[in-house]
Coordinates of N, CA and C in Angstrom, one line a residue:
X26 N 72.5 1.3 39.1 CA 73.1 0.3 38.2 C 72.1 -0.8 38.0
X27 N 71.3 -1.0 38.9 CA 71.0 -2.5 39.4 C 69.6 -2.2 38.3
X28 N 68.9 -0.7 38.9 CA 67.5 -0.5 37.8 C 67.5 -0.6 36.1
X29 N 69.3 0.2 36.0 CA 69.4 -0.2 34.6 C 69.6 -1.3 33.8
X30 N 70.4 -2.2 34.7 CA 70.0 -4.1 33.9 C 68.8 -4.4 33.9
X31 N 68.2 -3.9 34.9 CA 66.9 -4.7 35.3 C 65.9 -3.6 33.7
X32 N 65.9 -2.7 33.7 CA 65.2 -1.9 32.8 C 65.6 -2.4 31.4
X33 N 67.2 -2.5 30.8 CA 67.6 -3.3 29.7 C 67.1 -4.6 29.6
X34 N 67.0 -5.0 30.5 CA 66.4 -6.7 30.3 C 64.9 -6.6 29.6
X35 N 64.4 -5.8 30.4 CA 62.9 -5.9 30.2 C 62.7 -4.9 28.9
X36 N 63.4 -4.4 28.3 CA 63.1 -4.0 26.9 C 64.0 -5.1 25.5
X37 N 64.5 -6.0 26.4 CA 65.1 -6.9 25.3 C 64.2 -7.9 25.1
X38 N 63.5 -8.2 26.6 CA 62.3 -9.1 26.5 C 61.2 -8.8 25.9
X39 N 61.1 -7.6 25.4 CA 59.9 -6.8 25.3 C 60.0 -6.7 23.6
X40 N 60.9 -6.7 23.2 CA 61.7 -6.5 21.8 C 61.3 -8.0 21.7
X41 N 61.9 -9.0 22.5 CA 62.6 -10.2 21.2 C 61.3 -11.0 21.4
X42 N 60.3 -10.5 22.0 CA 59.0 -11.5 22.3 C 58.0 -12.1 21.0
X43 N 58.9 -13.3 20.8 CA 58.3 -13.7 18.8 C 57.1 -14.0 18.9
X44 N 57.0 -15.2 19.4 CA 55.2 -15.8 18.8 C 54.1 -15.0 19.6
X45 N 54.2 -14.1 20.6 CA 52.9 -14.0 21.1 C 52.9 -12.3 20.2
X46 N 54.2 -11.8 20.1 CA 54.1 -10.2 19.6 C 53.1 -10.6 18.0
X47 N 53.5 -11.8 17.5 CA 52.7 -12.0 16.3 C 51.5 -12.7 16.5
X48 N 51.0 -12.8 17.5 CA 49.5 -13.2 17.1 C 49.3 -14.7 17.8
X49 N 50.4 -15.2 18.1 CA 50.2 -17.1 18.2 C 49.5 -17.0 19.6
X50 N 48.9 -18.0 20.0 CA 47.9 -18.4 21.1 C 48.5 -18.9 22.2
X51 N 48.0 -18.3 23.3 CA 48.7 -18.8 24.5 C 48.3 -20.1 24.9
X52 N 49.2 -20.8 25.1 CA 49.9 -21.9 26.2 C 48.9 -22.3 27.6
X53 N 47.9 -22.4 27.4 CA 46.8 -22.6 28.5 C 46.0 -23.7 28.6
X54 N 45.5 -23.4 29.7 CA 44.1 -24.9 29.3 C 43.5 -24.6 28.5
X55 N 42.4 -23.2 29.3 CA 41.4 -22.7 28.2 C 41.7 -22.6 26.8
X56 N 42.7 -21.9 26.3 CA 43.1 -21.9 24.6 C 43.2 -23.8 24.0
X57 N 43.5 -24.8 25.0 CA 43.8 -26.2 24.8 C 42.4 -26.5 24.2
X58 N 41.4 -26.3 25.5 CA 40.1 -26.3 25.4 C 39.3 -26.0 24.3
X59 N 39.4 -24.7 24.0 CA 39.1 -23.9 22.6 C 39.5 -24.6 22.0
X60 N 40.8 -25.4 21.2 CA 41.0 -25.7 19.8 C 40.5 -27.0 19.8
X61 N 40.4 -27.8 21.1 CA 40.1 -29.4 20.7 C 38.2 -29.1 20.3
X62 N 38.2 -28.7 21.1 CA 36.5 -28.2 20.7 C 36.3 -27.8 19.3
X63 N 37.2 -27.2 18.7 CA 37.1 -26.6 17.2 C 37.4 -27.5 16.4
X64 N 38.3 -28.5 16.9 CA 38.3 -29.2 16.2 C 37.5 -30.3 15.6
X65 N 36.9 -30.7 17.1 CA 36.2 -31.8 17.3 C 34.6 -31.7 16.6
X66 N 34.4 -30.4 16.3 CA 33.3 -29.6 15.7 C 33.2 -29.6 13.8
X67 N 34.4 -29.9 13.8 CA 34.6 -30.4 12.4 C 33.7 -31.2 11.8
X68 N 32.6 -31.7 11.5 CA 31.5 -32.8 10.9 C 31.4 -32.7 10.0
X69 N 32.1 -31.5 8.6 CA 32.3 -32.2 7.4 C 33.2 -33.4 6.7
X70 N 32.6 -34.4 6.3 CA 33.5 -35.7 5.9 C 34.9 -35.4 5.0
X71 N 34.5 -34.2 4.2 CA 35.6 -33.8 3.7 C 36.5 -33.4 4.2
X72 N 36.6 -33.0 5.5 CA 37.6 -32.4 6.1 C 38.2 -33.3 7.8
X73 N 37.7 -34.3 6.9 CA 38.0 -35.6 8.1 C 39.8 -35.6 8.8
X74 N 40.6 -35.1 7.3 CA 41.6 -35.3 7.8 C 42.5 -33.9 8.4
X75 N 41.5 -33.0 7.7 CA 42.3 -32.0 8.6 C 42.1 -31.9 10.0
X76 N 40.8 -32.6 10.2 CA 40.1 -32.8 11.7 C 41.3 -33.9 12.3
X77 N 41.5 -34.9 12.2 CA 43.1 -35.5 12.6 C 44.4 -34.7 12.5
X78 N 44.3 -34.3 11.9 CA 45.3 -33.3 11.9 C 45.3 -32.6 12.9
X79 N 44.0 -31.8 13.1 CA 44.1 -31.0 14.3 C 44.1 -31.6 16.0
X80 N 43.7 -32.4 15.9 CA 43.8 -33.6 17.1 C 44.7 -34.0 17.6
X81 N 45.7 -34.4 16.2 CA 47.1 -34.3 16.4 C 47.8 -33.4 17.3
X82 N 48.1 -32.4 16.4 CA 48.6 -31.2 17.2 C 48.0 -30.5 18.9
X83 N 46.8 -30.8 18.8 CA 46.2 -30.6 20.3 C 46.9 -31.5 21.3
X84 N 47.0 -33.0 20.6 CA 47.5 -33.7 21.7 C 49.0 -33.4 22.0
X85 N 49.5 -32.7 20.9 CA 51.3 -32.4 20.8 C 51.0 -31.4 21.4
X86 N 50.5 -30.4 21.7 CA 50.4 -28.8 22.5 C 50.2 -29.6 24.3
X87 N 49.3 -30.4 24.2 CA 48.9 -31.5 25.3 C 50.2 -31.7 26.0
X88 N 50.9 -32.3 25.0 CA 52.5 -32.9 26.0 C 53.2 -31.7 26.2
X89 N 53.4 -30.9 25.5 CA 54.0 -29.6 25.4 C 54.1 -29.1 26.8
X90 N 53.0 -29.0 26.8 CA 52.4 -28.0 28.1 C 53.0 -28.7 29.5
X91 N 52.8 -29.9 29.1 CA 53.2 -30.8 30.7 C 54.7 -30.8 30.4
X92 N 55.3 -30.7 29.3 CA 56.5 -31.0 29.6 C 57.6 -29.4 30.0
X93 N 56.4 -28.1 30.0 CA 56.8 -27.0 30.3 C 57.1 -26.0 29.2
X94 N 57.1 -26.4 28.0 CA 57.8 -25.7 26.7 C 56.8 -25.3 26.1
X95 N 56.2 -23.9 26.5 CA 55.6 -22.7 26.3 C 55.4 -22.3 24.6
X96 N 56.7 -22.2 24.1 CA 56.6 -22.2 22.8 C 56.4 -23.2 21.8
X97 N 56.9 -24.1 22.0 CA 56.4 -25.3 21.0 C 54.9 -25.6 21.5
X98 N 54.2 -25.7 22.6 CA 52.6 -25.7 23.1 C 52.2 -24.7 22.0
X99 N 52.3 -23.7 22.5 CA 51.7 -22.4 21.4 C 51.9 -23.0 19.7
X100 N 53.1 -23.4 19.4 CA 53.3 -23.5 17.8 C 52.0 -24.8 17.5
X101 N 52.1 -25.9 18.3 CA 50.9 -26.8 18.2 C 49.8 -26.5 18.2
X102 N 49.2 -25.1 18.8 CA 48.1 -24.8 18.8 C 47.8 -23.9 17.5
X103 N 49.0 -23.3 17.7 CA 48.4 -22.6 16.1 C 48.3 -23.2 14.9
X104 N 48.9 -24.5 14.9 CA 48.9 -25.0 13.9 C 47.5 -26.3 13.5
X105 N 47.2 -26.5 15.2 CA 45.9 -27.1 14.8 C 44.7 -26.0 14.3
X106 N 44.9 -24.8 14.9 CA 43.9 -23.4 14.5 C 43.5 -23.7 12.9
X107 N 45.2 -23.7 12.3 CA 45.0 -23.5 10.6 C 44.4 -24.8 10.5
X108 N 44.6 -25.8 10.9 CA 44.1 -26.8 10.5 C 42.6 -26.6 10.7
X109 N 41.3 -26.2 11.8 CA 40.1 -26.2 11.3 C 40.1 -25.5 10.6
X110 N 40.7 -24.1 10.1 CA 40.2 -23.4 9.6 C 40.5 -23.8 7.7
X111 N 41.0 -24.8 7.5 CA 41.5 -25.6 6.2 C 40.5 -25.3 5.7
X112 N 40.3 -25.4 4.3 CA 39.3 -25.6 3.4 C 39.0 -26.7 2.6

């Protein structure tokens, strides 16, 4: 009885797993690391503001992380991602 909850659980978790089954970036230093650097690498003047933009959200992934919420860290980070990658 006890394997089969335990086996239903882990295919519901396995199922309903949203942002990382699609691609979004893990919740880590290193990934923290990586985007502030990407961003910070930004030196076209024209893209000054998506370079704030992305700082922004590094620093919102930043609180994220310390305040333990996994997913909204991740959504910050991917959203600073689009942001260097703006045109």
């Amino acid at each position: 009885m006890f394997k089969t909850i335990l086996a239903a659980t882990a295919l519901v978790s396995v199922l309903s797993a949203p942002a990382f089954a699609q691609g979004m970036m893990a919740c880590d230093d290193a990934s923290i690391m990586k985007t502030e650097e990407m961003a910070k690498g930004m030196t076209d003047p024209m893209k000054k503001d998506a370079m704030m933009m992305a700082m922004q959200e590094v620093d919102s992934a930043k609180m994220a992380m310390k305040a333990g919420d996994a997913a909204k860290c991740s959504t910050h980070l991917d959203n600073a991602m689009k942001a260097t990658e703006a045109k």
